[in-house]
Structures are given as structure tokens and as C-alpha cells.
PDB file of C-alpha atoms and ligand atoms in Angstrom:
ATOM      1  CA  UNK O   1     -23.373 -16.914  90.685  1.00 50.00           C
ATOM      2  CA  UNK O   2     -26.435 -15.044  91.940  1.00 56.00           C
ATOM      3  CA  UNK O   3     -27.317 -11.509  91.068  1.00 63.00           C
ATOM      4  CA  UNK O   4     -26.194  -9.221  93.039  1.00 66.00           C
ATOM      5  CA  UNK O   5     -29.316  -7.570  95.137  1.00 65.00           C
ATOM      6  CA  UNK O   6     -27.451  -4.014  96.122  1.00 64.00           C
ATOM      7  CA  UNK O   7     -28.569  -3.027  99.606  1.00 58.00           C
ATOM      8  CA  UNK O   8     -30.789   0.335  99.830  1.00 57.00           C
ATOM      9  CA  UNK O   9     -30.310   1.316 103.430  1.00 58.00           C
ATOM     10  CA  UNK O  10     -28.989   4.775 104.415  1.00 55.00           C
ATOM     11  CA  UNK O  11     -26.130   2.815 106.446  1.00 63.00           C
ATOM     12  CA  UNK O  12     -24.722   1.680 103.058  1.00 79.00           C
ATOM     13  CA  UNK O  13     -23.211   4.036 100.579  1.00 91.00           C
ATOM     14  CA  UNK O  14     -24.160   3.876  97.265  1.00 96.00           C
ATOM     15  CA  UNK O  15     -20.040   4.343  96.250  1.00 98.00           C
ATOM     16  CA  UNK O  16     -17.333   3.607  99.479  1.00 98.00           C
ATOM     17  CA  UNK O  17     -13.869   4.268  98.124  1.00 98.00           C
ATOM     18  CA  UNK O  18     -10.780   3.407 100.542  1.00 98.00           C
ATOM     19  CA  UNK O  19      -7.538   4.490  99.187  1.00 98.00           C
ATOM     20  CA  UNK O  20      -8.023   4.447  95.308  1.00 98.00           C
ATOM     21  CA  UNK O  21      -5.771   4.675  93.071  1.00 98.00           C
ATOM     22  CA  UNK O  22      -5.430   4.696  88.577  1.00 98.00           C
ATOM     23  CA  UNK O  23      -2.257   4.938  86.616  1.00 98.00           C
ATOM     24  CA  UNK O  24      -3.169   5.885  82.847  1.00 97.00           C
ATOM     25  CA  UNK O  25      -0.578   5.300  80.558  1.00 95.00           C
ATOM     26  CA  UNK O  26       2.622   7.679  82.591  1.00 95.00           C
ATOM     27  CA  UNK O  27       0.020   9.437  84.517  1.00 96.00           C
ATOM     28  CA  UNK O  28      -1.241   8.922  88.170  1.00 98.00           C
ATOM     29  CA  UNK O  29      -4.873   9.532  86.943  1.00 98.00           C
ATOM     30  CA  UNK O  30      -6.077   9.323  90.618  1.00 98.00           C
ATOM     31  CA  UNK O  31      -4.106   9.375  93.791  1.00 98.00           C
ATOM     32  CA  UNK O  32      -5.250   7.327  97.116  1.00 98.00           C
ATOM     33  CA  UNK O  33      -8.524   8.597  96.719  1.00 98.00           C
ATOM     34  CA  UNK O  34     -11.187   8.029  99.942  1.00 98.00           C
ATOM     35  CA  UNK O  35     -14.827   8.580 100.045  1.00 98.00           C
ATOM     36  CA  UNK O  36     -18.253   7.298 100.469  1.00 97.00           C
ATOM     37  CA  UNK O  37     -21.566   8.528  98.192  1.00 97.00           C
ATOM     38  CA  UNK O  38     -24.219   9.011 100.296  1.00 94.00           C
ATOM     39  CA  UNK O  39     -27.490   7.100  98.518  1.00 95.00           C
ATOM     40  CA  UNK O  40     -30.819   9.264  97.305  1.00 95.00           C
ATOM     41  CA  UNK O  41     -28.849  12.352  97.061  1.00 96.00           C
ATOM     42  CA  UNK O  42     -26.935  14.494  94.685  1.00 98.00           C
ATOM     43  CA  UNK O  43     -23.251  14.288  94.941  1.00 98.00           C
ATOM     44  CA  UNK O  44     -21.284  16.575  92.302  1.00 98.00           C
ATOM     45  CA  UNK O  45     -17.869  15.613  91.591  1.00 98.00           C
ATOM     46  CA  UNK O  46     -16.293  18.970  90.562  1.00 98.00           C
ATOM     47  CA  UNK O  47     -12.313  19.844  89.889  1.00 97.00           C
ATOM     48  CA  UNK O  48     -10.578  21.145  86.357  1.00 97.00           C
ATOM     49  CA  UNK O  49     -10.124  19.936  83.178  1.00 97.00           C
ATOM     50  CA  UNK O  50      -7.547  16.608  83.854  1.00 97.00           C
ATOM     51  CA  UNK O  51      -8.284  16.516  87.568  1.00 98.00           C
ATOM     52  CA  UNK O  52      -9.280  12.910  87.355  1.00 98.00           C
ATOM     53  CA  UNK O  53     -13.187  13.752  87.404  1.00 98.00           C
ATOM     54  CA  UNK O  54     -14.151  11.033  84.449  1.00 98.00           C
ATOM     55  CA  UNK O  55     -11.181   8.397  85.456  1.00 98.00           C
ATOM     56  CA  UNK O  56     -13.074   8.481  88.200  1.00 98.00           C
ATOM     57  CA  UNK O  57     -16.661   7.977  87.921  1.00 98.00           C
ATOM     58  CA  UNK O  58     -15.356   5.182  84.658  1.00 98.00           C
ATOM     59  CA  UNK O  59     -13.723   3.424  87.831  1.00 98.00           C
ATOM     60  CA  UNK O  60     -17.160   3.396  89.387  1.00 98.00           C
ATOM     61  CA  UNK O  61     -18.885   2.064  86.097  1.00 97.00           C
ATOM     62  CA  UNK O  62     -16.527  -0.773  85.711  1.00 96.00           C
ATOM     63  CA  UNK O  63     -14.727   0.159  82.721  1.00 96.00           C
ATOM     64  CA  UNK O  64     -11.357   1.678  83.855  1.00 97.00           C
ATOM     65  CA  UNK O  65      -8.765  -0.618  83.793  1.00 96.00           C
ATOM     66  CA  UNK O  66      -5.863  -0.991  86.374  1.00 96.00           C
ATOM     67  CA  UNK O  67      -7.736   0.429  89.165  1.00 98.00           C
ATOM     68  CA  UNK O  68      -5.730   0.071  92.618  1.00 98.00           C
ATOM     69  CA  UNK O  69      -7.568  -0.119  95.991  1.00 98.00           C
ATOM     70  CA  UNK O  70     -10.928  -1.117  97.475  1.00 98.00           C
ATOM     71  CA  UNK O  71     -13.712   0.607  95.333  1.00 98.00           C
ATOM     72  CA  UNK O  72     -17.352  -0.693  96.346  1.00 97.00           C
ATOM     73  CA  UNK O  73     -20.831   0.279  94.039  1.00 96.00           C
ATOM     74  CA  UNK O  74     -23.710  -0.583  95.870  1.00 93.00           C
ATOM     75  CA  UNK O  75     -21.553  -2.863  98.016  1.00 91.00           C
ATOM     76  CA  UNK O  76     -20.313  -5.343  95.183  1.00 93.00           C
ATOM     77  CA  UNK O  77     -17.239  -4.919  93.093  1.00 95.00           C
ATOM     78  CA  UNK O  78     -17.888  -2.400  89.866  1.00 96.00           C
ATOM     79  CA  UNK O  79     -18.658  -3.702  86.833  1.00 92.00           C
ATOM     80  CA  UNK O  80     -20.192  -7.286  88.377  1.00 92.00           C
ATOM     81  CA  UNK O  81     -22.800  -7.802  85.623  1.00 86.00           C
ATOM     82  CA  UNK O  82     -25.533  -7.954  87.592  1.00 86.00           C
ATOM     83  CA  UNK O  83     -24.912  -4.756  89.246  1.00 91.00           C
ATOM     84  CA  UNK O  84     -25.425  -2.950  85.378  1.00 86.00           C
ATOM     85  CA  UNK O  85     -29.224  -2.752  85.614  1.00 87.00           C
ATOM     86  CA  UNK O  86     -29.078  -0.297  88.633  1.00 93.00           C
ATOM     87  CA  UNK O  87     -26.460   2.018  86.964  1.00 95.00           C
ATOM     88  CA  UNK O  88     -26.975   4.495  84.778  1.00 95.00           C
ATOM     89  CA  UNK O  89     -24.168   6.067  83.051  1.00 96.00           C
ATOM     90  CA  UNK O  90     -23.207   8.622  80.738  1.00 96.00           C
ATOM     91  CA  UNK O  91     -19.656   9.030  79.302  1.00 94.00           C
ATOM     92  CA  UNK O  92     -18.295  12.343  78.649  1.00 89.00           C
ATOM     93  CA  UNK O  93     -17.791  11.915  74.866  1.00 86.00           C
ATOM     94  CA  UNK O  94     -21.154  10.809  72.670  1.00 81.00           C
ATOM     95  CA  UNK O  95     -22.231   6.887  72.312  1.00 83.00           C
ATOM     96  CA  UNK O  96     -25.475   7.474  70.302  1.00 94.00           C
ATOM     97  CA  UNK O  97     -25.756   6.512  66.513  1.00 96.00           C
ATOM     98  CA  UNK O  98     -25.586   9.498  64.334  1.00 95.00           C
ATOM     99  CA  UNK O  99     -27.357   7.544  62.011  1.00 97.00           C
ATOM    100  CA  UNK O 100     -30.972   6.837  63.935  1.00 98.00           C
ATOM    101  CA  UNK O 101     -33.042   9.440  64.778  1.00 98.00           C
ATOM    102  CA  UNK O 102     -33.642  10.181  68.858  1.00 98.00           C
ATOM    103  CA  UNK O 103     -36.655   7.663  68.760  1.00 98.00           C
ATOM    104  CA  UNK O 104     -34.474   5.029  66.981  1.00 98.00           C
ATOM    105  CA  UNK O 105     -31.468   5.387  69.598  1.00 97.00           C
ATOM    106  CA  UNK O 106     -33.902   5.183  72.461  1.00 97.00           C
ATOM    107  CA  UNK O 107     -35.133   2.557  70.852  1.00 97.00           C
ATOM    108  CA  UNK O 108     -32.169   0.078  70.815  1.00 97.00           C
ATOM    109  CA  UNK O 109     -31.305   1.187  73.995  1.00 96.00           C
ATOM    110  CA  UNK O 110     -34.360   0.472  75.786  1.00 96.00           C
ATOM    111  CA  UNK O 111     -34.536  -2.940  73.890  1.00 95.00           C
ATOM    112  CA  UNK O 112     -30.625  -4.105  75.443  1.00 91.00           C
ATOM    113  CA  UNK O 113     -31.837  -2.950  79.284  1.00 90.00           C
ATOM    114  CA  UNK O 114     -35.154  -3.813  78.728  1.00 92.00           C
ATOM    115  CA  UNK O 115     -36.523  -1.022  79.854  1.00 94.00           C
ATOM    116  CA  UNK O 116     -39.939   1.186  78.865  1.00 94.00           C
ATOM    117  CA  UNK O 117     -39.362   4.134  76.978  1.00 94.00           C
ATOM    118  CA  UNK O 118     -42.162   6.132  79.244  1.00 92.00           C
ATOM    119  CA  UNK O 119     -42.199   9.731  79.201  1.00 93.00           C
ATOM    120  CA  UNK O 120     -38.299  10.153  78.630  1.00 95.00           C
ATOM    121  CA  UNK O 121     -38.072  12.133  75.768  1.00 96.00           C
ATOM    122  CA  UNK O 122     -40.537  14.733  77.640  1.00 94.00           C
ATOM    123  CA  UNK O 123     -38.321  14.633  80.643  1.00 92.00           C
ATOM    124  CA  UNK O 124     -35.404  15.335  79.024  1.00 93.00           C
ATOM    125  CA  UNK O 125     -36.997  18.296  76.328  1.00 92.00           C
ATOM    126  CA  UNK O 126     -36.398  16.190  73.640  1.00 95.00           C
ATOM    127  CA  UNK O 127     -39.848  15.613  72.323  1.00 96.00           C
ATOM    128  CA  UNK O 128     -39.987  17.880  69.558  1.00 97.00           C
ATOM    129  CA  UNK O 129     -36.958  16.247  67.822  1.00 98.00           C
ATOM    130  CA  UNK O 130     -38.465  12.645  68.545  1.00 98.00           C
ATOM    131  CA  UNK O 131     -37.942  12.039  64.637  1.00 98.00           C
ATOM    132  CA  UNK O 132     -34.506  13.570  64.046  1.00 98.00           C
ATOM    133  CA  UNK O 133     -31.339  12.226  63.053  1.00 98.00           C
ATOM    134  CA  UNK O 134     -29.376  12.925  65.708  1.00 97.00           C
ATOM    135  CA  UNK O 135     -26.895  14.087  63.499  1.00 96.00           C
ATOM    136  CA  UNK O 136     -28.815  16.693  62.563  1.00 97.00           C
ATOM    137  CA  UNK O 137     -28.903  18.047  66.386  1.00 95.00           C
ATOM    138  CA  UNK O 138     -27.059  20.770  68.154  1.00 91.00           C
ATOM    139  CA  UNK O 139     -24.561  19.538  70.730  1.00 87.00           C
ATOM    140  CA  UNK O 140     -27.123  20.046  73.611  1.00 87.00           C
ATOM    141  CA  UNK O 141     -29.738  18.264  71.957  1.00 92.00           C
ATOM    142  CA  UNK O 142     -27.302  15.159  71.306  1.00 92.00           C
ATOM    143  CA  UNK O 143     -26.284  15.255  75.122  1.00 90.00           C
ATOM    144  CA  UNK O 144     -29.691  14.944  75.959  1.00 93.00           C
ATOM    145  CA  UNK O 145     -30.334  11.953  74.146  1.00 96.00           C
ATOM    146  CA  UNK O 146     -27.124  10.273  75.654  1.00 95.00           C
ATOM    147  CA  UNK O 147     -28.769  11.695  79.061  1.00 95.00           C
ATOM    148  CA  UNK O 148     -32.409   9.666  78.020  1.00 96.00           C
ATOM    149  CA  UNK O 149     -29.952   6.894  77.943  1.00 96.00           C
ATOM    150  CA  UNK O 150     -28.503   6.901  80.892  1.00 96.00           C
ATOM    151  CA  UNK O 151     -32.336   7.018  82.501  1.00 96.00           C
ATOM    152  CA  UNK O 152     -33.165   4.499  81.039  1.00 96.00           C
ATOM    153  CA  UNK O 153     -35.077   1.570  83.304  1.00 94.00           C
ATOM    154  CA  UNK O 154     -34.822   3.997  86.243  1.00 91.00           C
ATOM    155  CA  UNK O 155     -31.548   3.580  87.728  1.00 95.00           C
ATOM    156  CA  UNK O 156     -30.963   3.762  91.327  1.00 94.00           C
ATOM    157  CA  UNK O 157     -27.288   4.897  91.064  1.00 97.00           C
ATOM    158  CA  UNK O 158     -27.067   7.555  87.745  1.00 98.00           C
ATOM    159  CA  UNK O 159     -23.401   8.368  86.901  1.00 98.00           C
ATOM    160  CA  UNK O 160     -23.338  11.479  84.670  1.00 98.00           C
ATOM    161  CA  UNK O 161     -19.674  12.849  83.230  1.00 97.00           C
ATOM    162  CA  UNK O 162     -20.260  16.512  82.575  1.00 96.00           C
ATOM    163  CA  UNK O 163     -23.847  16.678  81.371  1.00 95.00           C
ATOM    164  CA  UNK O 164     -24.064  20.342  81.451  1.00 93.00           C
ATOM    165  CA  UNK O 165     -20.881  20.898  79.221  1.00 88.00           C
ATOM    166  CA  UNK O 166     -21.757  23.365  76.477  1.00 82.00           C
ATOM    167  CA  UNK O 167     -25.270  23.908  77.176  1.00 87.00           C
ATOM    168  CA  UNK O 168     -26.562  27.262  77.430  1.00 88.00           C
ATOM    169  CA  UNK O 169     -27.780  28.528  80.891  1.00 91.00           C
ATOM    170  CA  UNK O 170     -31.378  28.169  80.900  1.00 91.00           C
ATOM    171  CA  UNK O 171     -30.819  24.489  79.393  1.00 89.00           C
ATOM    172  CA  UNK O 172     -28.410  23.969  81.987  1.00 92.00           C
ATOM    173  CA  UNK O 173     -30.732  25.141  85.242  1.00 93.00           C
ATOM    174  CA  UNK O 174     -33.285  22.815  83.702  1.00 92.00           C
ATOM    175  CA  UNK O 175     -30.866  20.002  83.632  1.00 93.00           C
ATOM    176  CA  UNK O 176     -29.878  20.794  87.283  1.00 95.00           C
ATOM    177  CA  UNK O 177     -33.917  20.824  88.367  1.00 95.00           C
ATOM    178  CA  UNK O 178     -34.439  17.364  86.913  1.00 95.00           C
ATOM    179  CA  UNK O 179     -31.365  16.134  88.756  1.00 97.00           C
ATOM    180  CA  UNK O 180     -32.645  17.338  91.957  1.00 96.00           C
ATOM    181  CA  UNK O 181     -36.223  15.762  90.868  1.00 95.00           C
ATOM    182  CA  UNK O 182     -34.199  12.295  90.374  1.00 95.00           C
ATOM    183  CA  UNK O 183     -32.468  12.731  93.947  1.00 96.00           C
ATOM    184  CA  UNK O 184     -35.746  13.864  95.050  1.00 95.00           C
ATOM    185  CA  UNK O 185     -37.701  10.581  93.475  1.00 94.00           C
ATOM    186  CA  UNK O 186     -34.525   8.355  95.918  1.00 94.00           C
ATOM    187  CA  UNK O 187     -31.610   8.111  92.782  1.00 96.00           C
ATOM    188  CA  UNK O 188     -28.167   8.279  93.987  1.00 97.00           C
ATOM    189  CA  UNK O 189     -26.365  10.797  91.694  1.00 98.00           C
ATOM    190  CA  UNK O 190     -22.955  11.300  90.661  1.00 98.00           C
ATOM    191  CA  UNK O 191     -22.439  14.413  88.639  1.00 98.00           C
ATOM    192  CA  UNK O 192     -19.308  15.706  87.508  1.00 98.00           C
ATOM    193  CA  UNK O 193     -18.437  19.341  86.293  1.00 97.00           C
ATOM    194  CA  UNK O 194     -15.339  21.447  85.684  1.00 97.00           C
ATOM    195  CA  UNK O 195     -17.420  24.180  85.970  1.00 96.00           C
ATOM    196  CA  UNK O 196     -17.401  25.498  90.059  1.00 96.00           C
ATOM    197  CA  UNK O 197     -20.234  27.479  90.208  1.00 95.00           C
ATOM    198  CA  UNK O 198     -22.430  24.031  89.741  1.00 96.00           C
ATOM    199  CA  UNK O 199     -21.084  23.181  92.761  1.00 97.00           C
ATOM    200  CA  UNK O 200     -24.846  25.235  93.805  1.00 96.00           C
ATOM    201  CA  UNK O 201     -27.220  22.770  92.892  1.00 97.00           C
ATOM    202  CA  UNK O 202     -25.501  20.260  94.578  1.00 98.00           C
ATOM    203  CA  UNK O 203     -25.920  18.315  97.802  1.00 97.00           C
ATOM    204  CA  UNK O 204     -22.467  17.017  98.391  1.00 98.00           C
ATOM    205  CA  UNK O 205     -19.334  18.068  96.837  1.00 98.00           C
ATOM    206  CA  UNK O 206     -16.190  15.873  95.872  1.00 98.00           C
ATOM    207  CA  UNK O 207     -13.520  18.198  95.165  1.00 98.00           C
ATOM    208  CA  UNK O 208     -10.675  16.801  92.607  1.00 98.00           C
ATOM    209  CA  UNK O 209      -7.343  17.935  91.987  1.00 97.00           C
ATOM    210  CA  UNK O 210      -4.369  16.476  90.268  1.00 97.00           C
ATOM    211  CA  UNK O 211      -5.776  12.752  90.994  1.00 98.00           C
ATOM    212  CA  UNK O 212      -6.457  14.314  94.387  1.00 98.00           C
ATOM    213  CA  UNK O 213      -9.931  14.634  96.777  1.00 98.00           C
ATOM    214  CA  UNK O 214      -8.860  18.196  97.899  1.00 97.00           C
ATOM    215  CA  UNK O 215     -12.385  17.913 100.326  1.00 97.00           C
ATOM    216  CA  UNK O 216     -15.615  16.484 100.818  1.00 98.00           C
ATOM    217  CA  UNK O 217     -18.346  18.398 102.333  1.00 98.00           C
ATOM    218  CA  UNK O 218     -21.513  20.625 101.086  1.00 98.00           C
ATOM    219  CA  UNK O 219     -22.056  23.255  99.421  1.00 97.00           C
ATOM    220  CA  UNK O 220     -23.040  25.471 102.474  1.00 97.00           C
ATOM    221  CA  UNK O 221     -19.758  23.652 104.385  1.00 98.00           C
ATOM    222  CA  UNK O 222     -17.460  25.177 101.148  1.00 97.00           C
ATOM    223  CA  UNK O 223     -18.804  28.734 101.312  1.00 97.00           C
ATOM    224  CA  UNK O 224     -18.502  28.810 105.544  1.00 97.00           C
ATOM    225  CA  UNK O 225     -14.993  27.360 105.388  1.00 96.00           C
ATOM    226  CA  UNK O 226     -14.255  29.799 102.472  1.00 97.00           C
ATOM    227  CA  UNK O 227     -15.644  32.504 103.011  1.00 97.00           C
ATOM    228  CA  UNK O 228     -16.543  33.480 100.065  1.00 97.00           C
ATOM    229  CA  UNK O 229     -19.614  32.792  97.789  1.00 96.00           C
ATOM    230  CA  UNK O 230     -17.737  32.609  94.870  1.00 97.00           C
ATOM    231  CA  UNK O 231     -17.122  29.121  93.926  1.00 96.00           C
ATOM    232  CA  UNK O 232     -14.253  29.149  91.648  1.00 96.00           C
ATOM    233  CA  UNK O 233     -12.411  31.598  94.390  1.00 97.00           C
ATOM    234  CA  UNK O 234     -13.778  29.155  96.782  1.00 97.00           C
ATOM    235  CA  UNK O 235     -11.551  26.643  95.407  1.00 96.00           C
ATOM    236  CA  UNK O 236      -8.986  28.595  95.223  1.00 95.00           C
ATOM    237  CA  UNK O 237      -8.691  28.978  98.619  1.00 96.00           C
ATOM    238  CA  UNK O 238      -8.920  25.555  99.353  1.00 94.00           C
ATOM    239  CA  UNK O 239      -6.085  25.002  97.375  1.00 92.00           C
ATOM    240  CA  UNK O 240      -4.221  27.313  98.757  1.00 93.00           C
ATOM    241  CA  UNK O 241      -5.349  26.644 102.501  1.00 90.00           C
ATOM    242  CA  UNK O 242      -4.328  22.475 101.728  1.00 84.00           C
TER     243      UNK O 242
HETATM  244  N1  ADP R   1      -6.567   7.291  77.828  1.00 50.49           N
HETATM  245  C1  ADP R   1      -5.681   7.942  78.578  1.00 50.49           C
HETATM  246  N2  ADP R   1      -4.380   7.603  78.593  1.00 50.49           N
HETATM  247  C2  ADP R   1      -3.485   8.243  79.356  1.00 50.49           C
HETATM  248  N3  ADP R   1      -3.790   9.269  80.165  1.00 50.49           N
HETATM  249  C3  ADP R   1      -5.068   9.656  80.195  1.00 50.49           C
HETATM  250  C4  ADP R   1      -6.085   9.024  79.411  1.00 50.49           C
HETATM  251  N4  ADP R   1      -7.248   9.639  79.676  1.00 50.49           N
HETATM  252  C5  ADP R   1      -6.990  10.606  80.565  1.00 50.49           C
HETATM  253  N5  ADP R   1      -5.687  10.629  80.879  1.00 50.49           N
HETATM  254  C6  ADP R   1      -5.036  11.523  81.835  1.00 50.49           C
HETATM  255  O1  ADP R   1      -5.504  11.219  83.142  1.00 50.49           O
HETATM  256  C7  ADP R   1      -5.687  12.412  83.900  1.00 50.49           C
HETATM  257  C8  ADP R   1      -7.113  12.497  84.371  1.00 50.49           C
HETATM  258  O2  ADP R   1      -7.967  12.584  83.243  1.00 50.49           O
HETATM  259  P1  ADP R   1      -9.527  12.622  83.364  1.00 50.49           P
HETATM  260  O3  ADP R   1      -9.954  11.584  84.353  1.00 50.49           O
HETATM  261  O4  ADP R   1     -10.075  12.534  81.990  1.00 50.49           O
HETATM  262  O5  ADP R   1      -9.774  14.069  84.008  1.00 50.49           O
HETATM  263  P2  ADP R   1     -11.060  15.008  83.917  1.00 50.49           P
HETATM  264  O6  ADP R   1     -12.228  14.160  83.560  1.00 50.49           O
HETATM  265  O7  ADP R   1     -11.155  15.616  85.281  1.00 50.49           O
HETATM  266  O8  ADP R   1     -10.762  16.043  82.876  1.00 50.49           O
HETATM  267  C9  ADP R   1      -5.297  13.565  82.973  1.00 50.49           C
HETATM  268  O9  ADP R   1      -3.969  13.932  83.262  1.00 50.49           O
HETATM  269  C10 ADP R   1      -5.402  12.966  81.590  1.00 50.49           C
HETATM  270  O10 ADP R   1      -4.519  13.601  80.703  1.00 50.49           O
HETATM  271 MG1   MG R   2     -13.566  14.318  82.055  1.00 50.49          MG
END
């Protein structure tokens, strides 16, 4: 079977999903779920703890099981091997070895995509704790490195599952710049967040809740329909409005 070569036109989406649905264990983890992901532009995928945020984007990396419906990455099935070399993704709990330092995890990484190292550490403000054990770093620090990761070999389609989580603000507005760099530079990007107000820095919004897409639109679209530039009330009263 030939590698799949995914199509970068702005007619296909980088993520279609027609009527998607996961059952995890009793739960309906996601309910007849429908969207497209626009390509070269930052989509956040924002709802509360449980709202189906990482079943979701795991469903779009290939590794959730018993998914229900017709989910397309780049216009191929998720999880076709070929198709791994344009993700990027980063899982909401840790997958770096506490034992290596940051340079030793990047390392191993880079060797199994064979990809270049480059200027990551930089990008990610990780250079001064090139040499550290990572578990030795602050929870920020070791999301970073799982971040580096994730960037590795310059994916077109970066899936990241609550990168900001626990970082403190000025971290976090940094994190948010370089995402808009990557957008900027053509990635697609799928960032998710329980945390409303990041809804800002986004381009697009997907809007979860209870295995539900309560709306799709942008941020400007949310605060016009809302009105109201609170976020979290912003959701709210979409709730309540639906
Ligand atoms: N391994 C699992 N087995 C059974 N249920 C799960 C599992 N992981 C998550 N769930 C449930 O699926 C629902 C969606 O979870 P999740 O996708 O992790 O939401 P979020 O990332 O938005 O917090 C939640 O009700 C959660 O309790
Ligand atoms: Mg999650």
C-alpha cells in the first residue's frame, strides 16, 4: 500500500468529522459529533473538564478505540501509518522519560521520526535546562518538552491536549504566540483547553459539552452572538440559549 500523500488545498479540511460518535467503558464519550478543521489555522477545541475534549482529538490521532462514524485526517482514515509523519501530537498526561535529561528525550524522539532537532529547545524556552533530568523539572518545564515533541519534524497537522494546563500566565501567552507563529508558518492546529478565556487566541472555536459540539464559529462570532466578552459567561449563554 502506498503512503498516503495528504492533500494541502484550502478545499480540503485538515479534520472532516460527519456524525461521530465514542462509547468509553458506560459512557457516551462523544455524541454524533460534526465538523471540519479548517487547514493553516488555529482551531481551539474548548469545553469542561469530561466534555469529551481529549476523546476527541485521541480519535483524530488514531488511538481511540471504538470510534463510530466517518472521521477523516488529512483525507485518509486516522491512524493509517503513513499519515503519522504529518501529525504531531501531544497527550494530556506526560510520555517523556523521567530518567533522560530534555536533550536525551529529544533525542530518542527525533531519532524514531527522523527528524532534526533544529532550534526546538529555543522555541519552546527550554534551552537553559537542555541538560536536566526531566525529573528534576517543574510541571511547565516537563510540558514543554512533551510540546518539543510533538514539533518534532515539522508537522503539518499539530494536535495539542491542554498544553497550557498549569502554566503560569506569562508562560501561557508565550505558548499561545508560538501557536499563532505555527498557524502563521501554514500548521493546522488543534488545541484543546478547559479553560474559556483561551478561547482569545484562537481562530476557530469547537465548543464541547457532554460528548456534544454545542457550536462552531470564531471567537469574534461567540462574543457577537453572546454578547458578552466574557468567555466563560459566554458559554454559559450558549448553553442556556441551545
Ligand atoms: N478510559 C476511560 N474509560 C471510561 N471512560 C472514560 C475514560 N476516559 C475518559 N472517560 C470518560 O469519557 C468522558 C470524556 O472524557 P475526556 O474525553 O477525557 O474529556 P475531557 O478531555 O474534555 O476532560 C468523561 O465522562 C470521562 O469520564
Ligand atoms: Mg482531557
Amino acid at each position: 500500500m502506498s503512503e498516503p500523500e495528504p492533500k494541502w488545498t484550502v478545499a480540503v479540511p485538515a479534520v472532516s468529522a460527519r456524525d461521530v460518535s465514542v462509547r468509553r467503558g458506560e459512557i457516551q464519550a462523544l455524541r454524533h459529533v460534526s465538523f471540519e478543521v479548517p487547514p493553516g489555522r488555529l482551531t481551539g477545541l474548548l469545553g469542561p473538564s469530561g466534555s469529551g475534549k481529549s476523546t476527541l482529538i485521541r480519535a483524530i490521532a488514531g488511538v481511540q478505540a471504538a470510534v463510530e462514524g466517518r472521521l477523516t485526517v488529512l483525507g485518509f482514515e486516522p491512524g493509517r501509518a503513513g499519515l503519522r509523519r504529518w501529525l504531531g501530537y501531544m497527550a494530556q498526561s506526560s510520555s517523556v522519560y523521567e530518567d533522560l535529561t530534555v536533550l536525551e528525550n529529544l533525542r530518542y524522539f527525533a531519532e524514531i521520526r527522523g527528524a532534526q532537532l533544529g532550534g526546538l529547545l529555543e522555541r519552546v524556552g527550554l534551552r537553559e535546562q537542555t541538560h536536566q533530568l526531566v525529573r528534576r523539572l517543574s510541571g511547565g518545564q516537563r510540558a514543554r518538552v512533551s510540546l518539543a515533541i510533538a514539533l518534532l519534524g515539522s508537522p503539518r497537522l499539530l494536535l495539542l491536549d491542554e498544553p497550557t494546563v498549569g502554566l503560569d500566565p506569562l508562560l501561557r501567552r508565550e505558548l499561545w504566540r508560538l501557536f499563532g507563529e505555527l498557524a502563521g508558518e501554514g500548521a493546522t492546529l488543534l488545541i484543546s483547553s478547559h479553560v474559556m478565556e483561551e478561547a482569545r487566541h484562537c481562530e476557530d472555536l469547537l465548543l464541547l459539552r457532554d460528548g456534544r459540539l454545542l457550536a462552531q464559529l470564531t471567537p469574534d462570532e461567540l462574543v457577537a452572538q453572546t454578547s458578552t466578552t466574557d468567555m466563560d459567561e459566554a458559554f454559559v449563554r450558549l448553553i442556556e440559549r441551545a
